[in-house]
Amino acid sequence: MGFVLAFAALLFFGLGYWYAYGILGRKRNSSVTAKERKFHQSSQEDESLDQKKES
């Protein structure tokens, strides 16, 4: 009986950890993607300003 309860507890903790890690991982990846996109856009704006100044 104790073995079954221990196994069930490990199973539920494992599934909960896996679920939470998946949700947080998706949020983290999307925020990193947004930061990279913003950085890329700002660097393109900086380059266009530099080209206008040189002209």
Tab-separated table of N, CA, C and O in Angstrom:
chain	number	residue	atom	x	y	z
A	1	MET	N	0.822	-1.196	0.000
A	1	MET	CA	0.000	0.000	0.000
A	1	MET	C	0.864	1.257	0.000
A	1	MET	O	0.589	2.207	-0.716
A	2	GLY	N	1.903	1.273	0.804
A	2	GLY	CA	2.812	2.424	0.859
A	2	GLY	C	3.515	2.639	-0.463
A	2	GLY	O	3.733	3.779	-0.884
A	3	PHE	N	3.869	1.527	-1.121
A	3	PHE	CA	4.530	1.635	-2.429
A	3	PHE	C	3.611	2.299	-3.452
A	3	PHE	O	4.041	3.140	-4.232
A	4	VAL	N	2.356	1.946	-3.443
A	4	VAL	CA	1.390	2.522	-4.388
A	4	VAL	C	1.225	4.012	-4.128
A	4	VAL	O	1.202	4.821	-5.063
A	5	LEU	N	1.128	4.408	-2.860
A	5	LEU	CA	1.002	5.832	-2.530
A	5	LEU	C	2.257	6.611	-2.917
A	5	LEU	O	2.169	7.727	-3.430
A	6	ALA	N	3.424	6.038	-2.669
A	6	ALA	CA	4.674	6.708	-3.039
A	6	ALA	C	4.774	6.854	-4.557
A	6	ALA	O	5.180	7.913	-5.064
A	7	PHE	N	4.402	5.810	-5.262
A	7	PHE	CA	4.442	5.866	-6.726
A	7	PHE	C	3.467	6.922	-7.248
A	7	PHE	O	3.803	7.701	-8.145
A	8	ALA	N	2.262	6.983	-6.683
A	8	ALA	CA	1.264	7.972	-7.117
A	8	ALA	C	1.757	9.387	-6.830
A	8	ALA	O	1.600	10.292	-7.658
A	9	ALA	N	2.379	9.578	-5.677
A	9	ALA	CA	2.895	10.906	-5.332
A	9	ALA	C	3.992	11.323	-6.306
A	9	ALA	O	4.001	12.457	-6.802
A	10	LEU	N	4.913	10.426	-6.596
A	10	LEU	CA	5.981	10.747	-7.544
A	10	LEU	C	5.426	11.030	-8.939
A	10	LEU	O	5.875	11.945	-9.630
A	11	LEU	N	4.424	10.259	-9.319
A	11	LEU	CA	3.809	10.461	-10.632
A	11	LEU	C	3.168	11.844	-10.718
A	11	LEU	O	3.394	12.587	-11.679
A	12	PHE	N	2.392	12.221	-9.721
A	12	PHE	CA	1.715	13.516	-9.757
A	12	PHE	C	2.700	14.679	-9.642
A	12	PHE	O	2.560	15.693	-10.319
A	13	PHE	N	3.718	14.551	-8.802
A	13	PHE	CA	4.728	15.608	-8.713
A	13	PHE	C	5.496	15.730	-10.022
A	13	PHE	O	5.781	16.830	-10.488
A	14	GLY	N	5.814	14.604	-10.615
A	14	GLY	CA	6.525	14.621	-11.894
A	14	GLY	C	5.703	15.266	-12.999
A	14	GLY	O	6.200	16.090	-13.769
A	15	LEU	N	4.427	14.917	-13.088
A	15	LEU	CA	3.563	15.515	-14.096
A	15	LEU	C	3.361	17.013	-13.847
A	15	LEU	O	3.336	17.810	-14.784
A	16	GLY	N	3.227	17.400	-12.602
A	16	GLY	CA	3.072	18.817	-12.269
A	16	GLY	C	4.313	19.612	-12.625
A	16	GLY	O	4.233	20.716	-13.162
A	17	TYR	N	5.473	19.057	-12.336
A	17	TYR	CA	6.733	19.727	-12.679
A	17	TYR	C	6.865	19.856	-14.193
A	17	TYR	O	7.227	20.906	-14.707
A	18	TRP	N	6.542	18.792	-14.914
A	18	TRP	CA	6.635	18.801	-16.373
A	18	TRP	C	5.682	19.836	-16.970
A	18	TRP	O	6.045	20.597	-17.860
A	19	TYR	N	4.478	19.908	-16.458
A	19	TYR	CA	3.492	20.862	-16.957
A	19	TYR	C	3.947	22.300	-16.681
A	19	TYR	O	3.901	23.158	-17.554
A	20	ALA	N	4.385	22.557	-15.459
A	20	ALA	CA	4.816	23.910	-15.098
A	20	ALA	C	6.048	24.319	-15.908
A	20	ALA	O	6.148	25.456	-16.360
A	21	TYR	N	6.977	23.418	-16.087
A	21	TYR	CA	8.178	23.730	-16.846
A	21	TYR	C	7.820	24.050	-18.298
A	21	TYR	O	8.371	24.953	-18.895
A	22	GLY	N	6.871	23.329	-18.867
A	22	GLY	CA	6.458	23.573	-20.248
A	22	GLY	C	5.807	24.934	-20.407
A	22	GLY	O	6.093	25.677	-21.339
A	23	ILE	N	4.941	25.315	-19.493
A	23	ILE	CA	4.256	26.611	-19.569
A	23	ILE	C	5.269	27.737	-19.394
A	23	ILE	O	5.277	28.702	-20.161
A	24	LEU	N	6.129	27.632	-18.399
A	24	LEU	CA	7.108	28.693	-18.155
A	24	LEU	C	8.119	28.776	-19.287
A	24	LEU	O	8.566	29.853	-19.649
A	25	GLY	N	8.473	27.629	-19.840
A	25	GLY	CA	9.425	27.628	-20.948
A	25	GLY	C	8.886	28.333	-22.167
A	25	GLY	O	9.587	29.081	-22.828
A	26	ARG	N	7.605	28.139	-22.466
A	26	ARG	CA	6.999	28.816	-23.614
A	26	ARG	C	6.958	30.317	-23.380
A	26	ARG	O	7.220	31.095	-24.269
A	27	LYS	N	6.629	30.736	-22.166
A	27	LYS	CA	6.580	32.171	-21.868
A	27	LYS	C	7.973	32.775	-21.974
A	27	LYS	O	8.156	33.857	-22.490
A	28	ARG	N	8.951	32.054	-21.455
A	28	ARG	CA	10.327	32.556	-21.483
A	28	ARG	C	10.807	32.682	-22.925
A	28	ARG	O	11.410	33.674	-23.301
A	29	ASN	N	10.540	31.688	-23.748
A	29	ASN	CA	10.972	31.730	-25.142
A	29	ASN	C	10.300	32.859	-25.906
A	29	ASN	O	10.929	33.516	-26.722
A	30	SER	N	9.022	33.087	-25.655
A	30	SER	CA	8.332	34.146	-26.373
A	30	SER	C	8.857	35.512	-25.955
A	30	SER	O	8.968	36.414	-26.773
A	31	SER	N	9.222	35.682	-24.679
A	31	SER	CA	9.747	36.972	-24.246
A	31	SER	C	11.143	37.200	-24.818
A	31	SER	O	11.493	38.320	-25.174
A	32	VAL	N	11.935	36.150	-24.931
A	32	VAL	CA	13.262	36.281	-25.527
A	32	VAL	C	13.131	36.641	-27.002
A	32	VAL	O	13.840	37.507	-27.507
A	33	THR	N	12.189	36.029	-27.690
A	33	THR	CA	11.960	36.327	-29.097
A	33	THR	C	11.544	37.783	-29.273
A	33	THR	O	12.017	38.464	-30.187
A	34	ALA	N	10.682	38.273	-28.399
A	34	ALA	CA	10.242	39.664	-28.483
A	34	ALA	C	11.408	40.616	-28.250
A	34	ALA	O	11.546	41.627	-28.945
A	35	LYS	N	12.268	40.298	-27.294
A	35	LYS	CA	13.435	41.149	-27.036
A	35	LYS	C	14.383	41.158	-28.224
A	35	LYS	O	14.928	42.201	-28.593
A	36	GLU	N	14.593	39.987	-28.832
A	36	GLU	CA	15.469	39.929	-29.999
A	36	GLU	C	14.886	40.727	-31.158
A	36	GLU	O	15.610	41.429	-31.861
A	37	ARG	N	13.585	40.632	-31.356
A	37	ARG	CA	12.930	41.374	-32.434
A	37	ARG	C	13.072	42.882	-32.198
A	37	ARG	O	13.403	43.638	-33.103
A	38	LYS	N	12.859	43.328	-30.958
A	38	LYS	CA	12.972	44.750	-30.637
A	38	LYS	C	14.414	45.222	-30.846
A	38	LYS	O	14.646	46.305	-31.382
A	39	PHE	N	15.390	44.417	-30.435
A	39	PHE	CA	16.795	44.772	-30.620
A	39	PHE	C	17.131	44.887	-32.097
A	39	PHE	O	17.799	45.824	-32.529
A	40	HIS	N	16.637	43.942	-32.897
A	40	HIS	CA	16.911	43.946	-34.323
A	40	HIS	C	16.296	45.180	-34.981
A	40	HIS	O	16.923	45.830	-35.811
A	41	GLN	N	15.081	45.529	-34.599
A	41	GLN	CA	14.428	46.706	-35.167
A	41	GLN	C	15.165	47.982	-34.774
A	41	GLN	O	15.358	48.870	-35.595
A	42	SER	N	15.601	48.072	-33.525
A	42	SER	CA	16.306	49.278	-33.092
A	42	SER	C	17.663	49.390	-33.780
A	42	SER	O	18.097	50.494	-34.111
A	43	SER	N	18.328	48.275	-34.030
A	43	SER	CA	19.617	48.345	-34.714
A	43	SER	C	19.434	48.754	-36.170
A	43	SER	O	20.261	49.476	-36.729
A	44	GLN	N	18.330	48.348	-36.797
A	44	GLN	CA	18.068	48.780	-38.164
A	44	GLN	C	17.767	50.274	-38.204
A	44	GLN	O	18.201	50.982	-39.108
A	45	GLU	N	17.044	50.786	-37.205
A	45	GLU	CA	16.752	52.214	-37.153
A	45	GLU	C	18.045	53.007	-36.959
A	45	GLU	O	18.227	54.063	-37.561
A	46	ASP	N	18.947	52.499	-36.120
A	46	ASP	CA	20.229	53.169	-35.898
A	46	ASP	C	21.039	53.229	-37.188
A	46	ASP	O	21.667	54.245	-37.494
A	47	GLU	N	21.034	52.152	-37.960
A	47	GLU	CA	21.780	52.127	-39.213
A	47	GLU	C	21.204	53.118	-40.215
A	47	GLU	O	21.932	53.809	-40.910
A	48	SER	N	19.873	53.220	-40.279
A	48	SER	CA	19.260	54.146	-41.229
A	48	SER	C	19.536	55.583	-40.819
A	48	SER	O	19.750	56.453	-41.672
A	49	LEU	N	19.591	55.877	-39.516
A	49	LEU	CA	19.927	57.227	-39.060
A	49	LEU	C	21.361	57.572	-39.398
A	49	LEU	O	21.671	58.695	-39.797
A	50	ASP	N	22.265	56.596	-39.231
A	50	ASP	CA	23.672	56.822	-39.575
A	50	ASP	C	23.850	57.097	-41.061
A	50	ASP	O	24.622	57.960	-41.448
A	51	GLN	N	23.115	56.382	-41.888
A	51	GLN	CA	23.216	56.582	-43.346
A	51	GLN	C	22.683	57.963	-43.730
A	51	GLN	O	23.236	58.620	-44.612
A	52	LYS	N	21.628	58.430	-43.073
A	52	LYS	CA	21.080	59.739	-43.373
A	52	LYS	C	22.057	60.839	-42.964
A	52	LYS	O	22.182	61.856	-43.627
A	53	LYS	N	22.735	60.650	-41.840
A	53	LYS	CA	23.708	61.634	-41.371
A	53	LYS	C	24.895	61.724	-42.315
A	53	LYS	O	25.447	62.793	-42.535
A	54	GLU	N	25.322	60.592	-42.877
A	54	GLU	CA	26.460	60.575	-43.790
A	54	GLU	C	26.135	61.238	-45.114
A	54	GLU	O	26.987	61.791	-45.782
A	55	SER	N	24.887	61.220	-45.529
A	55	SER	CA	24.483	61.774	-46.832
A	55	SER	C	24.474	63.276	-46.854
A	55	SER	O	24.441	63.996	-45.972
